[in-house]
Every structure is written in structure tokens, then in C-alpha cells.
Coordinates of N, CA, C and O in Angstrom, one line a residue:
M1 N -19.4 -15.2 -4.2 CA -19.2 -13.6 -4.1 C -20.4 -13.7 -3.0 O -21.4 -13.8 -2.7
M2 N -20.5 -12.3 -2.0 CA -21.2 -12.8 -0.9 C -22.4 -12.1 -2.1 O -22.5 -10.6 -3.1
D3 N -23.6 -11.6 -0.7 CA -25.0 -11.0 -1.4 C -24.7 -9.5 -1.2 O -24.6 -9.7 0.2
G4 N -24.5 -8.7 -1.8 CA -24.7 -7.3 -2.2 C -23.2 -7.0 -1.8 O -23.3 -5.2 -1.5
S5 N -22.3 -7.8 -2.3 CA -20.5 -7.4 -1.6 C -20.8 -6.3 -3.0 O -19.0 -6.0 -2.9
A6 N -21.3 -6.1 -4.1 CA -20.6 -5.7 -5.8 C -20.2 -4.2 -5.0 O -19.2 -3.7 -5.7
N7 N -20.6 -3.4 -4.7 CA -20.5 -2.3 -3.9 C -19.5 -2.1 -2.7 O -19.1 -0.8 -2.1
E8 N -18.6 -3.5 -1.7 CA -17.7 -3.3 -0.5 C -16.7 -3.4 -1.3 O -16.6 -4.6 -1.8
T9 N -16.4 -2.0 -0.6 CA -15.2 -2.6 -1.0 C -13.8 -1.5 -0.1 O -14.0 -0.8 0.8
V10 N -12.5 -2.3 0.0 CA -12.1 -2.0 1.0 C -11.2 -0.6 1.2 O -10.6 -0.7 0.3
A11 N -11.7 0.7 1.8 CA -10.5 1.6 1.6 C -10.0 1.9 3.0 O -10.1 2.1 3.8
N12 N -8.9 2.7 2.7 CA -7.3 3.1 3.4 C -8.1 4.5 4.1 O -8.4 5.3 2.8
N13 N -8.7 4.4 5.0 CA -8.4 6.2 6.3 C -7.1 6.1 6.7 O -7.2 6.4 7.8
P14 N -6.2 7.3 5.9 CA -5.1 7.7 6.5 C -5.3 8.6 8.1 O -4.9 8.3 8.7
E15 N -7.3 8.8 7.7 CA -6.8 9.9 9.0 C -6.5 9.7 10.5 O -6.1 9.9 11.0
R16 N -7.4 8.2 10.3 CA -7.8 7.6 11.1 C -7.3 6.8 11.6 O -7.6 5.7 11.9
Q17 N -6.1 6.8 10.3 CA -5.4 5.4 11.0 C -5.5 3.8 10.5 O -6.1 3.1 11.3
R18 N -6.2 3.1 9.6 CA -7.6 2.2 9.4 C -8.0 2.1 7.9 O -7.9 2.7 7.2
Y19 N -8.3 0.8 7.6 CA -8.7 0.4 5.9 C -10.3 -0.4 6.6 O -10.2 -0.4 8.2
E20 N -11.1 0.1 6.1 CA -12.3 1.2 6.3 C -13.2 -0.1 5.3 O -12.8 -0.1 4.1
L21 N -14.0 -1.5 5.7 CA -15.2 -1.7 5.0 C -17.2 -1.3 5.3 O -16.8 -1.8 6.5
A22 N -17.0 -0.8 4.3 CA -19.0 -0.2 4.5 C -19.7 -1.2 4.3 O -19.5 -1.5 3.2
V23 N -20.4 -2.2 5.4 CA -21.3 -3.1 5.4 C -22.4 -2.9 6.2 O -22.6 -2.5 7.2
D24 N -23.9 -2.4 5.0 CA -24.9 -2.2 6.0 C -25.2 -1.0 6.8 O -26.2 -1.5 7.6
G25 N -24.4 -0.5 6.4 CA -24.6 1.1 7.6 C -23.5 0.8 8.3 O -23.5 1.2 9.7
H26 N -22.4 -0.4 8.7 CA -22.0 -0.6 9.7 C -20.4 -0.5 9.3 O -20.0 -0.4 7.9
I27 N -19.1 -0.3 9.8 CA -18.3 0.0 9.4 C -17.2 -0.8 10.0 O -17.0 -0.8 11.7
A28 N -16.5 -2.2 9.2 CA -15.5 -2.7 9.9 C -14.4 -2.0 9.3 O -14.2 -1.1 8.2
A29 N -12.9 -2.2 10.6 CA -12.2 -1.1 10.3 C -10.7 -2.3 10.9 O -11.0 -2.8 12.2
A30 N -9.7 -2.2 10.1 CA -8.8 -3.3 11.0 C -8.0 -1.6 10.8 O -6.8 -1.3 10.2
Y31 N -6.5 -1.1 12.6 CA -6.5 -0.6 12.3 C -4.9 -0.4 12.7 O -4.8 -1.5 12.7
Y32 N -3.8 0.6 11.9 CA -2.3 0.6 12.4 C -1.5 1.5 12.1 O -2.0 2.9 12.6
E33 N -0.2 1.1 12.3 CA 0.5 2.0 12.5 C 1.7 2.0 11.1 O 1.6 1.3 10.8
K34 N 2.0 3.6 10.4 CA 2.7 2.6 9.5 C 4.4 3.9 9.9 O 3.9 5.2 10.2
A35 N 5.7 3.2 9.3 CA 6.4 4.2 9.7 C 8.1 3.0 9.0 O 7.3 1.7 8.7
N36 N 8.7 3.5 8.3 CA 9.8 3.4 7.6 C 8.8 2.3 6.8 O 9.8 1.1 6.5
G37 N 8.7 2.5 5.3 CA 8.1 1.1 4.6 C 7.1 -0.1 5.8 O 6.7 -1.2 5.2
V38 N 7.0 0.2 6.8 CA 6.0 -0.9 7.3 C 4.6 -0.4 7.6 O 4.8 0.2 8.0
I39 N 4.4 -1.4 8.1 CA 2.5 -1.2 8.6 C 2.4 -2.5 9.6 O 2.7 -3.5 9.6
T40 N 2.2 -1.5 10.8 CA 2.0 -2.9 11.5 C 0.2 -2.8 11.9 O -0.4 -2.0 12.0
F41 N 0.3 -3.9 11.8 CA -1.4 -3.6 11.7 C -2.0 -4.4 14.0 O -1.4 -5.0 14.2
V42 N -2.5 -3.5 14.0 CA -2.6 -3.1 15.7 C -4.0 -4.1 16.0 O -4.0 -4.5 17.2
H43 N -5.1 -3.5 15.5 CA -6.4 -4.1 16.1 C -7.8 -4.1 14.7 O -6.8 -3.5 13.3
T44 N -8.7 -5.0 15.0 CA -9.4 -5.1 13.7 C -11.1 -5.8 14.6 O -10.8 -5.8 15.6
E45 N -11.6 -4.3 14.7 CA -12.9 -4.2 14.7 C -14.2 -5.1 13.8 O -14.0 -4.4 12.7
V46 N -15.2 -5.5 14.1 CA -16.0 -6.2 13.2 C -17.0 -5.7 14.7 O -17.4 -6.1 15.3
P47 N -18.1 -4.9 13.5 CA -19.2 -4.9 14.2 C -20.0 -6.0 14.3 O -20.3 -6.9 13.5
P48 N -20.7 -5.8 15.9 CA -21.3 -7.8 15.9 C -22.4 -7.9 15.0 O -22.9 -9.2 14.9
E49 N -23.0 -6.9 14.4 CA -24.2 -7.0 13.5 C -23.2 -7.6 12.3 O -24.3 -8.6 11.4
L50 N -22.4 -7.5 12.0 CA -21.8 -8.3 10.9 C -21.2 -9.2 10.8 O -19.9 -10.2 10.3
G51 N -20.7 -9.7 12.3 CA -20.1 -11.1 12.6 C -20.6 -12.5 12.3 O -21.5 -12.4 11.8
G52 N -19.5 -13.4 12.0 CA -20.1 -14.3 11.0 C -20.6 -14.9 9.9 O -21.0 -15.3 8.9
K53 N -19.7 -13.6 8.9 CA -20.4 -13.6 7.6 C -19.1 -13.1 6.9 O -19.2 -12.6 5.7
G54 N -18.2 -13.8 7.6 CA -16.2 -13.1 7.0 C -16.1 -12.0 6.5 O -15.1 -11.9 5.9
I55 N -16.5 -11.2 7.0 CA -16.5 -9.9 6.9 C -14.6 -9.7 7.3 O -14.2 -8.9 6.5
G56 N -15.1 -9.8 8.7 CA -13.5 -10.0 9.1 C -12.1 -10.0 7.9 O -11.7 -9.3 7.8
S57 N -13.0 -11.4 6.8 CA -11.5 -11.9 6.0 C -11.9 -11.0 5.2 O -10.4 -10.9 4.4
K58 N -12.6 -10.3 4.6 CA -12.3 -9.7 3.5 C -12.0 -8.6 3.8 O -11.4 -8.0 2.9
L59 N -12.3 -7.4 4.9 CA -11.6 -6.8 5.4 C -10.1 -6.5 5.1 O -8.9 -6.2 4.6
V60 N -10.1 -7.7 5.7 CA -8.1 -7.8 5.9 C -7.7 -8.5 5.0 O -6.4 -7.7 4.0
R61 N -8.2 -9.3 4.0 CA -7.2 -9.5 2.3 C -7.9 -8.2 2.0 O -6.8 -7.9 1.0
G62 N -8.3 -7.0 2.0 CA -8.8 -5.6 0.8 C -7.4 -5.3 1.6 O -6.6 -4.3 1.4
A63 N -6.9 -5.0 2.7 CA -5.4 -4.5 3.8 C -4.9 -5.0 3.3 O -4.2 -3.9 2.5
L64 N -4.3 -6.3 2.6 CA -3.1 -7.2 2.6 C -3.5 -6.7 0.8 O -2.1 -6.5 0.2
D65 N -4.2 -6.0 0.0 CA -4.1 -6.0 -1.1 C -3.1 -4.8 -1.4 O -2.7 -4.5 -2.3
H66 N -4.1 -3.5 -0.9 CA -3.3 -2.3 -0.8 C -2.1 -2.2 -0.4 O -0.9 -1.9 -1.1
V67 N -1.5 -2.8 0.7 CA -0.5 -3.0 1.3 C 0.8 -3.5 0.7 O 2.2 -3.6 0.3
R68 N 0.3 -5.1 -0.5 CA 1.3 -5.1 -1.3 C 1.0 -4.4 -2.6 O 2.6 -4.6 -2.9
A69 N 0.1 -3.9 -3.3 CA 0.2 -2.5 -4.1 C 2.0 -1.6 -3.6 O 2.7 -1.2 -4.3
E70 N 1.7 -0.8 -2.1 CA 2.3 -0.2 -2.2 C 3.7 -0.8 -1.4 O 4.5 0.4 -1.4
G71 N 3.7 -2.0 -2.0 CA 5.2 -2.4 -1.3 C 5.1 -2.7 -0.3 O 6.9 -2.5 0.5
L72 N 5.0 -2.7 0.8 CA 4.8 -2.3 2.0 C 5.3 -3.9 3.0 O 5.2 -4.5 2.4
K73 N 5.7 -3.3 3.9 CA 5.9 -5.3 4.9 C 5.2 -5.1 5.7 O 4.6 -3.3 6.1
V74 N 4.7 -6.9 6.2 CA 3.8 -6.4 7.0 C 4.0 -6.2 8.5 O 5.0 -7.9 8.5
I75 N 3.5 -6.0 9.7 CA 4.4 -6.6 11.4 C 2.5 -7.1 11.9 O 1.5 -5.8 11.8
A76 N 2.0 -7.9 12.3 CA 0.9 -8.4 12.3 C 0.6 -8.4 14.0 O 0.5 -9.3 13.9
Q77 N 0.3 -6.9 14.9 CA 0.0 -7.4 16.7 C -1.1 -7.8 16.9 O -1.4 -9.0 17.8
C78 N -2.1 -7.7 15.8 CA -4.1 -7.6 15.7 C -3.7 -9.7 15.6 O -2.8 -9.7 14.7
P79 N -3.5 -10.6 16.3 CA -4.4 -12.0 16.5 C -5.7 -12.1 15.4 O -5.4 -13.2 14.8
F80 N -6.1 -11.3 15.0 CA -6.8 -11.5 13.3 C -6.0 -11.7 12.0 O -5.9 -12.4 11.4
V81 N -5.3 -10.5 12.1 CA -4.2 -10.7 10.8 C -3.5 -11.8 11.3 O -3.1 -11.7 10.0
K82 N -2.7 -11.5 11.9 CA -1.9 -12.8 12.1 C -2.7 -13.9 11.3 O -1.6 -14.7 10.4
A83 N -3.7 -14.5 11.9 CA -4.2 -16.2 12.1 C -4.7 -15.7 10.4 O -4.4 -16.7 9.6
F84 N -4.8 -14.7 10.3 CA -5.6 -14.6 8.1 C -4.1 -15.3 7.5 O -4.0 -16.3 6.1
I85 N -3.1 -14.3 7.8 CA -2.1 -14.7 6.8 C -0.8 -16.0 7.2 O -0.6 -16.7 6.5
E86 N -1.5 -16.1 8.4 CA -1.2 -17.4 8.8 C -1.8 -18.8 7.8 O -1.5 -20.1 7.1
K87 N -2.6 -19.0 7.8 CA -4.1 -19.3 6.7 C -3.5 -19.0 4.9 O -4.7 -20.0 4.7
H88 N -3.5 -18.3 4.6 CA -3.3 -18.2 3.8 C -1.6 -17.7 3.0 O -1.4 -16.8 2.8
A89 N -1.5 -18.4 2.3 CA 0.1 -18.7 2.2 C 0.8 -17.5 1.6 O 1.4 -16.8 1.0
D90 N -0.6 -16.9 0.2 CA -0.1 -15.8 -0.7 C 0.4 -14.6 0.1 O 0.3 -13.6 -0.7
Y91 N 0.2 -14.1 1.1 CA 0.3 -13.2 2.0 C 1.6 -12.9 2.8 O 1.8 -11.9 3.2
Q92 N 2.1 -13.4 3.3 CA 2.9 -14.3 4.6 C 4.6 -14.2 3.7 O 5.4 -13.7 4.4
H93 N 4.4 -13.4 2.5 CA 6.3 -13.2 1.7 C 5.8 -11.3 2.2 O 6.6 -10.7 2.3
L94 N 4.7 -11.6 3.0 CA 4.0 -9.3 2.7 C 5.0 -9.0 4.7 O 5.5 -8.2 5.0
L95 N 5.2 -10.8 5.1 CA 5.5 -10.9 6.5 C 7.4 -9.7 7.2 O 8.3 -10.6 6.1
K96 N 7.0 -8.7 7.9 CA 9.1 -8.1 7.6 C 10.0 -9.5 8.7 O 8.9 -10.1 10.0
R97 N 10.3 -9.9 8.2 CA 11.7 -10.9 8.7 C 12.6 -10.1 9.6 O 13.0 -9.0 9.2

């Protein structure tokens, strides 16, 4: 576990169409569009202050866990989300085929 990560949880913010992870006063976000049981991840942003700490991966993992719980299929337009899913076989079944 990362230092101080006990309070860091990924939350869905439907009003902004993004999953968020707040760390050290900064927000990392994975933006999405949702329609017909499919969520399309379009962009992921990690503030430069949080770079290199695994925050992007933690954000995407948490977002995909939410998606799995909702029973949605995933389209990974965002290159970061796409690469994450390719590296983690336990999320590949979520991809819309």
C-alpha cells in the first residue's frame, strides 16, 4: 500500500462524467461517456505533482472495479486505460467486443 493511501478511494462523479482520486490536495480523473450499458473511457489526467507514484494505475483500477460492479462493458479510447487493461488480464473480460 502506498503511504497515506488508506483515505484515498476512487469515487464516481457522474455530474462531471469522471472517476476521481484525491491525493495530497490534487485530483486525478478518468473521464468517461456512458450509454446503453457501455462506458467509454476517453481521457485520464494525473496532475504533474502526482506523476510517477502509481496514481494513474490506482485510479483506473478503482474505476474498473466500479464498472465491473455495475455490470458495464468498457471501450478504452484512452491510451492509458487501454494499456492498463492489456497489462491486467483480470479486467480484459470487461472490454466490449
